[in-house]
Amino acid sequence: MSSKDLHSVRLDKGKCVGCTACLKRCPTEAIRIRKGRATIIDEMCIDCGECIRVCQQHAKIAVTDPLSSINRFKYKIALPAPTLYGQFKKLNDISSISRGLMRMGFSDVFDVARGADIASRAIMEKLKSPSCPHPLISSACPAVLRLIQVRFPELIDNVVDVRSPMEIAATMARREFCEKHGVKPEEVGCFFITPCASKATAIRNPIGHQKSAVDGAISIIEIYGLLSTQLRRDKPGGDDEADHKSCTALGIGWARSGGESLAIEEEEALAVDGIENVSRVLEEIENDRLPDLKYFEGLACEGGCVGGPIVFENVFIARNRIRKLVVDLPREKISDAVSVGDVRELGNDVFFDKPIQPVESLKLDQDFAEALKKMDRIEEIRKKLPGLDCGSCGSPTCQALAEDIVRGYAQELDCLFLLKQRVSEMAKQMVEISELTRE
Ligand code: SF4
Ligand code: SF4
């Protein structure tokens, strides 16, 4: 699989007008504008979806699975992200979503919040261990994990080795369904209903474990219309009632920033949302400026998963709806609702089975001496540039342009400032030549 295929954020070249809006927002400087169109440097993209949000032309897209892909399996289980519950007006209760999904063709529905309950308990146990690194960093948001791989590799050992609620829920859903109906695991497909592209990437290319238990990611936007129709016709009860086992209100609370920290009952936890803010705090952690912090929950989207780039509803409204919906759910603490035995029952499927590797950013040269020469050349060019970081050259900053020039992806005259300087020098020379010829 090429690095391009591993990403879920792609460019529709035909729609891009080269406006540079995405270039300025990309947190890892993964975008360039060349020949009037955006391009994404795959090695640097973390699938955060910021570019999807800012592109007025809808040229940045999230590649997820179509609803029809569930038909690859005899039995299909929907795994709704808790965020889904905040998308609809006048929702009677969470069960109406499950009924709607089953009428759309799913054989069963399994709340990802149940996976969050188990993940919360597993994290609490990790925090109790004397060998636990501080702060422990949440592994829930794949875009943040990828950011750590790309920009903060020194913090990899701080990432808690507990799989995401989506993965734990898929394992539990498949097991329970097979036991109940006496079917083979390979006949069952588990599909996450996703608010973001980074989850789709995490299914294709899991971080910290070999293989995903999830078979596909269907975007909330993709199913929104169909599910709304089902909800209008909703009647409680009947043969198509989903077999629900309750999750806790705290499990559903993982949909918003701070929900995970609340669920794990850790007072010295810090929850931060928005990829730039997360980046700033990771920098602080890297520089040992937060010595008392025990747990860091970083979510790439503002507000948390409810603010994902491929949801329908405004983040604040969705958040408020979820708050109202969970009033009927069990209010007990995770330590009362989930036992250590419940975590153990799932065995190794709760934890990582492979180390997280740093992602090497683009090397200047394989040869060390050559790389040093190129660094000197970058510095030389950077000094000539105006330091405005205006983006009009097609690179996000003057430093990035200097690097792009040395790598052979850009030229000095892509900088409008240098171009203007060169044009005025040429004009001066022309005047001098014409004066000389007149004499
Ligand atoms: S925001 Fe980026 S992808 Fe969208 S039109 Fe502008 S340059 Fe192209
Ligand atoms: S998804 Fe995020 S990291 Fe990737 S190109 Fe878009 S803004 Fe940059």
Tab-separated table of C-alpha atoms and ligand atoms in Angstrom:
chain	number	residue	atom	x	y	z
A	1	MET	CA	0.000	0.000	0.000
A	2	SER	CA	1.492	3.398	-0.918
A	3	SER	CA	1.609	6.172	1.687
A	4	LYS	CA	-1.015	7.995	-0.383
A	5	ASP	CA	-3.477	5.085	-0.080
A	6	LEU	CA	-3.075	5.159	3.672
A	7	HIS	CA	-4.548	8.652	3.908
A	8	SER	CA	-8.218	9.512	3.985
A	9	VAL	CA	-7.915	13.225	3.247
A	10	ARG	CA	-7.480	13.765	-0.488
A	11	LEU	CA	-7.608	16.564	-3.013
A	12	ASP	CA	-10.106	16.881	-5.837
A	13	LYS	CA	-7.743	18.700	-8.239
A	14	GLY	CA	-10.569	19.774	-10.531
A	15	LYS	CA	-12.141	21.874	-7.784
A	16	CYS	CA	-8.988	23.468	-6.344
A	17	VAL	CA	-8.413	27.129	-7.277
A	18	GLY	CA	-5.091	27.456	-5.440
A	19	CYS	CA	-6.400	30.035	-2.969
A	20	THR	CA	-3.875	29.022	-0.216
A	21	ALA	CA	-6.532	28.870	2.553
A	22	CYS	CA	-5.630	25.245	3.365
A	23	LEU	CA	-1.897	25.950	3.098
A	24	LYS	CA	-2.134	28.405	5.972
A	25	ARG	CA	-4.153	26.102	8.226
A	26	CYS	CA	-2.296	22.811	7.855
A	27	PRO	CA	-0.670	22.121	11.261
A	28	THR	CA	2.174	20.020	9.844
A	29	GLU	CA	2.947	22.160	6.779
A	30	ALA	CA	1.962	19.243	4.549
A	31	ILE	CA	0.403	21.370	1.804
A	32	ARG	CA	2.030	23.173	-1.120
A	33	ILE	CA	0.449	25.124	-3.952
A	34	ARG	CA	2.173	24.267	-7.213
A	35	LYS	CA	0.996	25.193	-10.714
A	36	GLY	CA	-2.094	26.821	-9.184
A	37	ARG	CA	-3.281	23.699	-7.337
A	38	ALA	CA	-2.808	22.303	-3.843
A	39	THR	CA	-0.783	19.147	-3.281
A	40	ILE	CA	-0.459	17.131	-0.066
A	41	ILE	CA	2.900	15.740	1.075
A	42	ASP	CA	1.725	12.322	2.265
A	43	GLU	CA	4.576	11.733	4.724
A	44	MET	CA	3.599	14.862	6.644
A	45	CYS	CA	-0.206	14.670	6.562
A	46	ILE	CA	-1.843	13.544	9.826
A	47	ASP	CA	-5.411	13.399	8.449
A	48	CYS	CA	-6.605	16.040	10.898
A	49	GLY	CA	-9.150	17.367	8.400
A	50	GLU	CA	-8.372	21.077	8.998
A	51	CYS	CA	-8.041	21.562	5.243
A	52	ILE	CA	-11.493	20.025	4.672
A	53	ARG	CA	-12.988	22.592	7.032
A	54	VAL	CA	-11.417	25.659	5.429
A	55	CYS	CA	-11.748	24.828	1.739
A	56	GLN	CA	-14.626	26.890	0.352
A	57	GLN	CA	-14.424	24.983	-2.945
A	58	HIS	CA	-14.908	21.577	-1.283
A	59	ALA	CA	-11.723	20.470	-3.007
A	60	LYS	CA	-10.444	18.631	0.075
A	61	ILE	CA	-12.404	15.478	0.715
A	62	ALA	CA	-12.551	12.719	3.301
A	63	VAL	CA	-12.438	9.289	1.723
A	64	THR	CA	-14.638	6.912	3.716
A	65	ASP	CA	-16.612	3.795	2.787
A	66	PRO	CA	-19.992	3.947	1.074
A	67	LEU	CA	-22.966	2.497	2.936
A	68	SER	CA	-23.231	-0.216	0.266
A	69	SER	CA	-19.865	-1.621	1.429
A	70	ILE	CA	-21.629	-3.304	4.378
A	71	ASN	CA	-23.021	-5.827	1.888
A	72	ARG	CA	-19.600	-7.497	1.644
A	73	PHE	CA	-20.626	-9.317	4.809
A	74	LYS	CA	-23.495	-11.641	5.636
A	75	TYR	CA	-23.975	-9.928	9.005
A	76	LYS	CA	-23.256	-6.237	9.481
A	77	ILE	CA	-22.857	-4.447	12.791
A	78	ALA	CA	-23.035	-0.648	13.037
A	79	LEU	CA	-20.712	0.949	15.579
A	80	PRO	CA	-22.081	4.462	16.101
A	81	ALA	CA	-19.619	7.006	17.472
A	82	PRO	CA	-21.286	8.771	20.421
A	83	THR	CA	-21.110	11.942	18.285
A	84	LEU	CA	-23.886	10.528	16.080
A	85	TYR	CA	-26.373	10.983	18.927
A	86	GLY	CA	-25.945	14.747	18.797
A	87	GLN	CA	-26.774	15.117	15.104
A	88	PHE	CA	-30.572	14.893	15.133
A	89	LYS	CA	-33.317	17.182	16.375
A	90	LYS	CA	-36.129	15.763	18.494
A	91	LEU	CA	-34.471	12.442	19.161
A	92	ASN	CA	-36.517	10.530	21.740
A	93	ASP	CA	-33.698	8.364	22.993
A	94	ILE	CA	-30.519	6.648	21.855
A	95	SER	CA	-32.409	3.458	20.950
A	96	SER	CA	-34.206	5.265	18.125
A	97	ILE	CA	-30.804	5.642	16.377
A	98	SER	CA	-30.219	1.904	16.717
A	99	ARG	CA	-33.659	1.104	15.310
A	100	GLY	CA	-33.023	3.468	12.403
A	101	LEU	CA	-29.644	1.879	11.620
A	102	MET	CA	-31.154	-1.609	11.682
A	103	ARG	CA	-33.873	-0.557	9.281
A	104	MET	CA	-31.120	0.722	6.989
A	105	GLY	CA	-29.704	-2.785	6.657
A	106	PHE	CA	-27.532	-3.413	9.710
A	107	SER	CA	-28.027	-6.717	11.537
A	108	ASP	CA	-27.092	-5.209	14.896
A	109	VAL	CA	-25.877	-2.005	16.534
A	110	PHE	CA	-23.186	-1.790	19.179
A	111	ASP	CA	-22.470	1.470	21.035
A	112	VAL	CA	-18.858	2.571	20.740
A	113	ALA	CA	-19.453	4.112	24.174
A	114	ARG	CA	-19.295	0.579	25.591
A	115	GLY	CA	-15.769	0.357	24.195
A	116	ALA	CA	-15.085	3.727	25.855
A	117	ASP	CA	-16.220	2.333	29.215
A	118	ILE	CA	-13.739	-0.548	28.922
A	119	ALA	CA	-10.951	1.754	27.645
A	120	SER	CA	-11.548	4.102	30.606
A	121	ARG	CA	-11.144	1.276	33.105
A	122	ALA	CA	-8.025	-0.066	31.348
A	123	ILE	CA	-6.452	3.426	31.428
A	124	MET	CA	-7.272	3.790	35.131
A	125	GLU	CA	-5.372	0.583	35.824
A	126	LYS	CA	-2.397	1.794	33.756
A	127	LEU	CA	-2.306	5.028	35.756
A	128	LYS	CA	-2.030	3.026	38.985
A	129	SER	CA	1.075	1.196	37.792
A	130	PRO	CA	4.340	2.439	39.420
A	131	SER	CA	6.109	2.218	36.026
A	132	CYS	CA	3.533	4.467	34.347
A	133	PRO	CA	5.212	7.364	32.488
A	134	HIS	CA	3.982	10.852	33.331
A	135	PRO	CA	2.054	12.279	31.769
A	136	LEU	CA	0.367	9.383	30.105
A	137	ILE	CA	-1.021	10.528	26.745
A	138	SER	CA	-4.405	9.432	25.416
A	139	SER	CA	-4.392	7.159	22.372
A	140	ALA	CA	-7.994	7.961	21.374
A	141	CYS	CA	-7.448	10.478	18.562
A	142	PRO	CA	-5.549	9.006	15.577
A	143	ALA	CA	-4.680	12.477	14.237
A	144	VAL	CA	-2.958	13.323	17.533
A	145	LEU	CA	-1.140	9.972	17.523
A	146	ARG	CA	0.085	10.699	14.024
A	147	LEU	CA	1.140	14.206	15.100
A	148	ILE	CA	3.222	12.595	17.852
A	149	GLN	CA	4.804	10.205	15.315
A	150	VAL	CA	5.654	13.058	12.943
A	151	ARG	CA	6.540	15.962	15.258
A	152	PHE	CA	6.995	14.632	18.809
A	153	PRO	CA	8.620	11.198	18.513
A	154	GLU	CA	10.229	11.647	21.974
A	155	LEU	CA	6.736	11.386	23.459
A	156	ILE	CA	5.836	8.041	21.871
A	157	ASP	CA	6.604	6.153	25.106
A	158	ASN	CA	4.095	8.338	26.962
A	159	VAL	CA	1.186	7.161	24.815
A	160	VAL	CA	-1.088	4.822	26.764
A	161	ASP	CA	-1.047	1.411	25.085
A	162	VAL	CA	-4.821	0.965	25.250
A	163	ARG	CA	-6.715	0.611	21.961
A	164	SER	CA	-9.350	3.153	20.998
A	165	PRO	CA	-13.022	2.716	22.020
A	166	MET	CA	-13.822	2.052	18.333
A	167	GLU	CA	-11.429	-0.941	18.241
A	168	ILE	CA	-12.523	-2.348	21.600
A	169	ALA	CA	-16.187	-1.975	20.628
A	170	ALA	CA	-15.623	-3.845	17.335
A	171	THR	CA	-13.965	-6.761	19.157
A	172	MET	CA	-16.767	-6.938	21.716
A	173	ALA	CA	-19.500	-6.571	19.095
A	174	ARG	CA	-18.179	-9.391	16.911
A	175	ARG	CA	-17.676	-11.754	19.852
A	176	GLU	CA	-21.105	-11.149	21.336
A	177	PHE	CA	-22.840	-11.460	17.962
A	178	CYS	CA	-21.059	-14.728	17.106
A	179	GLU	CA	-21.819	-16.223	20.514
A	180	LYS	CA	-25.460	-15.209	20.363
A	181	HIS	CA	-26.167	-16.299	16.797
A	182	GLY	CA	-23.637	-19.120	16.431
A	183	VAL	CA	-22.008	-17.624	13.323
A	184	LYS	CA	-18.361	-17.427	12.214
A	185	PRO	CA	-16.373	-14.220	12.931
A	186	GLU	CA	-15.459	-13.835	9.236
A	187	GLU	CA	-19.161	-13.609	8.359
A	188	VAL	CA	-19.529	-10.494	10.521
A	189	GLY	CA	-18.501	-7.006	9.356
A	190	CYS	CA	-18.145	-4.138	11.871
A	191	PHE	CA	-18.609	-0.601	10.519
A	192	PHE	CA	-17.772	2.538	12.432
A	193	ILE	CA	-20.051	5.533	11.831
A	194	THR	CA	-17.361	8.175	11.838
A	195	PRO	CA	-17.179	11.912	12.493
A	196	CYS	CA	-13.656	12.189	11.040
A	197	ALA	CA	-11.306	10.981	8.341
A	198	SER	CA	-8.515	10.065	10.726
A	199	LYS	CA	-10.536	7.090	12.030
A	200	ALA	CA	-10.859	5.772	8.476
A	201	THR	CA	-7.071	6.028	8.166
A	202	ALA	CA	-6.620	4.312	11.550
A	203	ILE	CA	-8.663	1.347	10.295
A	204	ARG	CA	-6.507	0.937	7.176
A	205	ASN	CA	-3.273	1.685	8.994
A	206	PRO	CA	-3.683	1.059	12.738
A	207	ILE	CA	-1.232	2.755	15.080
A	208	GLY	CA	-0.010	0.462	17.889
A	209	HIS	CA	-1.629	-2.754	16.697
A	210	GLN	CA	-1.300	-5.058	13.737
A	211	LYS	CA	-4.817	-5.237	12.420
A	212	SER	CA	-8.003	-3.311	12.958
A	213	ALA	CA	-11.088	-5.161	14.196
A	214	VAL	CA	-13.163	-2.664	12.200
A	215	ASP	CA	-14.025	-3.429	8.570
A	216	GLY	CA	-14.929	0.028	7.366
A	217	ALA	CA	-15.777	3.634	8.267
A	218	ILE	CA	-18.949	5.254	6.994
A	219	SER	CA	-19.156	9.005	7.452
A	220	ILE	CA	-21.922	10.582	9.512
A	221	ILE	CA	-22.661	12.846	6.538
A	222	GLU	CA	-23.126	9.809	4.255
A	223	ILE	CA	-25.862	8.263	6.398
A	224	TYR	CA	-27.407	11.453	7.750
A	225	GLY	CA	-30.216	11.791	5.176
A	226	LEU	CA	-31.270	8.133	5.236
A	227	LEU	CA	-31.129	7.916	9.001
A	228	SER	CA	-33.171	11.127	9.385
A	229	THR	CA	-35.914	9.543	7.262
A	230	GLN	CA	-35.861	6.442	9.454
A	231	LEU	CA	-36.041	8.546	12.606
A	232	ARG	CA	-39.155	10.336	11.348
A	233	ARG	CA	-40.849	6.944	11.002
A	234	ASP	CA	-39.502	5.613	14.275
A	235	LYS	CA	-41.686	3.482	16.512
A	236	PRO	CA	-40.200	1.928	19.643
A	237	GLY	CA	-40.295	-1.878	19.922
A	238	GLY	CA	-40.823	-4.457	17.191
A	239	ASP	CA	-38.716	-7.279	15.755
A	240	ASP	CA	-35.966	-4.951	14.575
A	241	GLU	CA	-35.177	-3.651	18.053
A	242	ALA	CA	-31.400	-3.598	18.585
A	243	ASP	CA	-30.149	-5.799	21.354
A	244	HIS	CA	-28.767	-3.013	23.571
A	245	LYS	CA	-26.700	-3.493	26.630
A	246	SER	CA	-26.333	-0.225	28.360
A	247	CYS	CA	-23.231	1.881	28.232
A	248	THR	CA	-22.609	4.611	30.780
A	249	ALA	CA	-23.211	8.336	30.354
A	250	LEU	CA	-19.461	8.746	30.894
A	251	GLY	CA	-18.748	6.439	27.927
A	252	ILE	CA	-20.913	8.614	25.692
A	253	GLY	CA	-19.161	11.672	27.151
A	254	TRP	CA	-15.969	10.654	25.289
A	255	ALA	CA	-17.570	12.420	22.299
A	256	ARG	CA	-16.602	15.784	23.732
A	257	SER	CA	-13.317	17.180	24.915
A	258	GLY	CA	-12.801	16.426	28.609
A	259	GLY	CA	-15.106	13.393	28.561
A	260	GLU	CA	-12.294	10.871	28.677
A	261	SER	CA	-10.539	12.705	31.529
A	262	LEU	CA	-13.790	12.718	33.504
A	263	ALA	CA	-14.360	9.010	32.891
A	264	ILE	CA	-10.897	7.943	34.086
A	265	GLU	CA	-11.374	9.772	37.415
A	266	GLU	CA	-7.942	11.419	37.262
A	267	GLU	CA	-7.743	14.841	38.883
A	268	GLU	CA	-4.368	15.738	37.394
A	269	ALA	CA	-5.632	15.316	33.829
A	270	LEU	CA	-5.632	18.003	31.160
A	271	ALA	CA	-8.005	17.955	28.185
A	272	VAL	CA	-7.151	20.101	25.169
A	273	ASP	CA	-8.945	20.331	21.833
A	274	GLY	CA	-7.988	21.806	18.458
A	275	ILE	CA	-4.854	20.554	16.736
A	276	GLU	CA	-2.844	23.783	17.202
A	277	ASN	CA	-3.615	23.841	20.940
A	278	VAL	CA	-2.721	20.158	21.242
A	279	SER	CA	0.548	20.853	19.444
A	280	ARG	CA	1.395	23.663	21.881
A	281	VAL	CA	0.730	21.480	24.935
A	282	LEU	CA	2.745	18.582	23.493
A	283	GLU	CA	5.605	21.027	23.113
A	284	GLU	CA	5.242	21.979	26.793
A	285	ILE	CA	5.251	18.305	27.773
A	286	GLU	CA	8.301	17.657	25.622
A	287	ASN	CA	10.111	20.500	27.375
A	288	ASP	CA	9.149	19.211	30.857
A	289	ARG	CA	7.072	22.262	31.635
A	290	LEU	CA	4.118	20.297	33.024
A	291	PRO	CA	5.737	18.117	35.699
A	292	ASP	CA	2.547	17.564	37.754
A	293	LEU	CA	0.432	16.413	34.846
A	294	LYS	CA	-0.644	12.767	35.070
A	295	TYR	CA	-2.810	12.410	31.974
A	296	PHE	CA	-3.108	14.338	28.725
A	297	GLU	CA	-6.220	14.039	26.582
A	298	GLY	CA	-5.618	15.763	23.259
A	299	LEU	CA	-8.270	15.829	20.548
A	300	ALA	CA	-7.563	17.260	17.090
A	301	CYS	CA	-11.028	18.719	16.523
A	302	GLU	CA	-12.350	21.742	18.378
A	303	GLY	CA	-14.812	20.579	21.001
A	304	GLY	CA	-13.636	16.968	20.553
A	305	CYS	CA	-15.142	14.363	18.211
A	306	VAL	CA	-18.457	16.286	18.138
A	307	GLY	CA	-16.510	18.907	16.154
A	308	GLY	CA	-15.274	16.396	13.549
A	309	PRO	CA	-14.926	17.574	9.925
A	310	ILE	CA	-17.510	15.149	8.492
A	311	VAL	CA	-20.410	15.656	10.882
A	312	PHE	CA	-23.638	17.418	10.061
A	313	GLU	CA	-24.432	19.462	13.154
A	314	ASN	CA	-22.750	22.474	14.724
A	315	VAL	CA	-20.392	21.354	17.488
A	316	PHE	CA	-22.115	23.306	20.294
A	317	ILE	CA	-25.613	22.129	19.409
A	318	ALA	CA	-24.466	18.509	19.084
A	319	ARG	CA	-22.713	18.711	22.416
A	320	ASN	CA	-25.785	20.090	24.136
A	321	ARG	CA	-28.056	17.441	22.650
A	322	ILE	CA	-25.792	14.668	23.874
A	323	ARG	CA	-25.829	16.195	27.341
A	324	LYS	CA	-29.641	16.046	27.389
A	325	LEU	CA	-29.858	12.556	25.875
A	326	VAL	CA	-27.678	10.841	28.454
A	327	VAL	CA	-29.854	11.766	31.449
A	328	ASP	CA	-31.531	8.342	31.349
A	329	LEU	CA	-28.273	6.410	31.187
A	330	PRO	CA	-26.510	4.924	34.230
A	331	ARG	CA	-24.700	7.716	36.087
A	332	GLU	CA	-22.320	5.534	38.054
A	333	LYS	CA	-18.569	5.979	38.002
A	334	ILE	CA	-16.535	3.801	35.639
A	335	SER	CA	-14.855	2.153	38.629
A	336	ASP	CA	-18.329	0.954	39.710
A	337	ALA	CA	-19.717	0.150	36.256
A	338	VAL	CA	-16.718	-1.724	34.793
A	339	SER	CA	-14.571	-4.181	36.699
A	340	VAL	CA	-10.961	-5.124	36.095
A	341	GLY	CA	-12.381	-8.570	35.262
A	342	ASP	CA	-14.442	-7.033	32.419
A	343	VAL	CA	-11.204	-5.679	30.934
A	344	ARG	CA	-9.362	-8.990	31.452
A	345	GLU	CA	-12.148	-10.911	29.756
A	346	LEU	CA	-11.190	-9.185	26.494
A	347	GLY	CA	-7.569	-10.258	26.929
A	348	ASN	CA	-4.929	-8.666	24.737
A	349	ASP	CA	-7.520	-7.172	22.402
A	350	VAL	CA	-7.715	-4.144	24.697
A	351	PHE	CA	-4.003	-3.323	24.426
A	352	PHE	CA	-1.451	-2.458	21.757
A	353	ASP	CA	0.478	-5.356	20.248
A	354	LYS	CA	3.067	-3.418	18.293
A	355	PRO	CA	5.263	-0.438	19.157
A	356	ILE	CA	4.427	2.951	17.704
A	357	GLN	CA	7.167	4.021	15.309
A	358	PRO	CA	8.235	7.594	14.593
A	359	VAL	CA	7.458	8.774	11.080
A	360	GLU	CA	10.604	10.150	9.514
A	361	SER	CA	9.991	13.542	8.021
A	362	LEU	CA	11.445	14.052	4.586
A	363	LYS	CA	15.223	13.615	4.725
A	364	LEU	CA	17.317	16.242	2.991
A	365	ASP	CA	19.777	13.617	1.771
A	366	GLN	CA	20.714	10.012	2.575
A	367	ASP	CA	24.331	11.107	2.815
A	368	PHE	CA	25.062	12.995	6.055
A	369	ALA	CA	27.719	15.312	4.584
A	370	GLU	CA	25.411	16.190	1.670
A	371	ALA	CA	22.546	16.827	4.103
A	372	LEU	CA	24.752	19.275	6.050
A	373	LYS	CA	25.658	21.116	2.834
A	374	LYS	CA	21.977	21.332	1.972
A	375	MET	CA	21.187	22.733	5.423
A	376	ASP	CA	23.737	25.499	4.849
A	377	ARG	CA	22.189	26.245	1.469
A	378	ILE	CA	18.701	26.397	3.078
A	379	GLU	CA	19.976	28.906	5.617
A	380	GLU	CA	21.582	31.000	2.849
A	381	ILE	CA	18.325	31.124	0.893
A	382	ARG	CA	16.198	31.754	3.989
A	383	LYS	CA	18.254	34.866	4.788
A	384	LYS	CA	17.389	36.293	1.368
A	385	LEU	CA	13.652	35.754	1.902
A	386	PRO	CA	11.534	38.467	3.544
A	387	GLY	CA	10.349	36.357	6.532
A	388	LEU	CA	6.714	37.346	5.973
A	389	ASP	CA	5.435	33.733	5.740
A	390	CYS	CA	2.741	35.067	3.389
A	391	GLY	CA	2.224	31.782	1.515
A	392	SER	CA	1.953	33.455	-1.895
A	393	CYS	CA	4.948	31.417	-3.134
A	394	GLY	CA	2.954	28.206	-2.556
A	395	SER	CA	4.949	27.110	0.506
A	396	PRO	CA	3.546	27.743	3.992
A	397	THR	CA	6.536	29.681	5.359
A	398	CYS	CA	9.771	31.252	4.101
A	399	GLN	CA	11.694	28.442	5.838
A	400	ALA	CA	9.562	25.839	4.018
A	401	LEU	CA	10.181	27.610	0.686
A	402	ALA	CA	13.947	27.569	1.295
A	403	GLU	CA	13.726	23.816	1.966
A	404	ASP	CA	11.522	23.260	-1.078
A	405	ILE	CA	14.049	25.098	-3.279
A	406	VAL	CA	16.928	22.941	-2.028
A	407	ARG	CA	14.867	19.787	-2.529
A	408	GLY	CA	14.180	20.937	-6.103
A	409	TYR	CA	10.415	21.458	-5.666
A	410	ALA	CA	10.439	25.246	-5.993
A	411	GLN	CA	12.550	28.136	-7.272
A	412	GLU	CA	13.747	31.352	-5.702
A	413	LEU	CA	11.603	33.397	-8.061
A	414	ASP	CA	8.450	31.734	-6.682
A	415	CYS	CA	8.875	34.329	-3.907
A	416	LEU	CA	7.029	37.462	-5.041
A	417	PHE	CA	9.400	39.631	-3.003
A	418	LEU	CA	12.502	38.240	-4.754
A	419	LEU	CA	10.691	38.385	-8.104
A	420	LYS	CA	9.869	42.060	-7.570
A	421	GLN	CA	13.467	42.717	-6.561
A	422	ARG	CA	14.752	40.930	-9.686
A	423	VAL	CA	12.317	42.822	-11.960
A	424	SER	CA	13.366	46.191	-10.554
A	425	GLU	CA	17.060	45.264	-10.926
A	426	MET	CA	16.421	44.305	-14.548
A	427	ALA	CA	14.513	47.534	-15.175
A	428	LYS	CA	17.448	49.497	-13.712
A	429	GLN	CA	19.881	47.635	-15.956
A	430	MET	CA	17.681	48.354	-19.014
A	431	VAL	CA	17.688	52.062	-18.190
A	432	GLU	CA	21.470	52.012	-17.794
A	433	ILE	CA	21.915	50.171	-21.123
A	434	SER	CA	19.604	52.574	-22.953
A	435	GLU	CA	21.471	55.569	-21.467
A	436	LEU	CA	24.800	54.080	-22.552
A	437	THR	CA	23.559	53.464	-26.123
A	438	ARG	CA	22.201	57.083	-26.320
A	439	GLU	CA	25.661	58.435	-25.395
B	1	SF4	S1	-8.408	25.766	0.269
B	1	SF4	FE1	-6.697	24.544	-0.618
B	1	SF4	S2	-7.743	22.875	-1.737
B	1	SF4	FE2	-9.291	24.455	-1.345
B	1	SF4	S3	-9.278	25.701	-3.219
B	1	SF4	FE3	-7.897	26.714	-1.739
B	1	SF4	S4	-5.862	25.862	-2.260
B	1	SF4	FE4	-7.371	24.505	-3.236
B	2	SF4	S1	-5.542	16.682	6.747
B	2	SF4	FE1	-4.494	18.053	8.181
B	2	SF4	S2	-2.326	17.475	8.036
B	2	SF4	FE2	-3.348	16.592	6.232
B	2	SF4	S3	-3.092	18.128	4.601
B	2	SF4	FE3	-5.107	18.534	5.594
B	2	SF4	S4	-4.630	20.081	7.161
B	2	SF4	FE4	-2.655	19.162	6.572
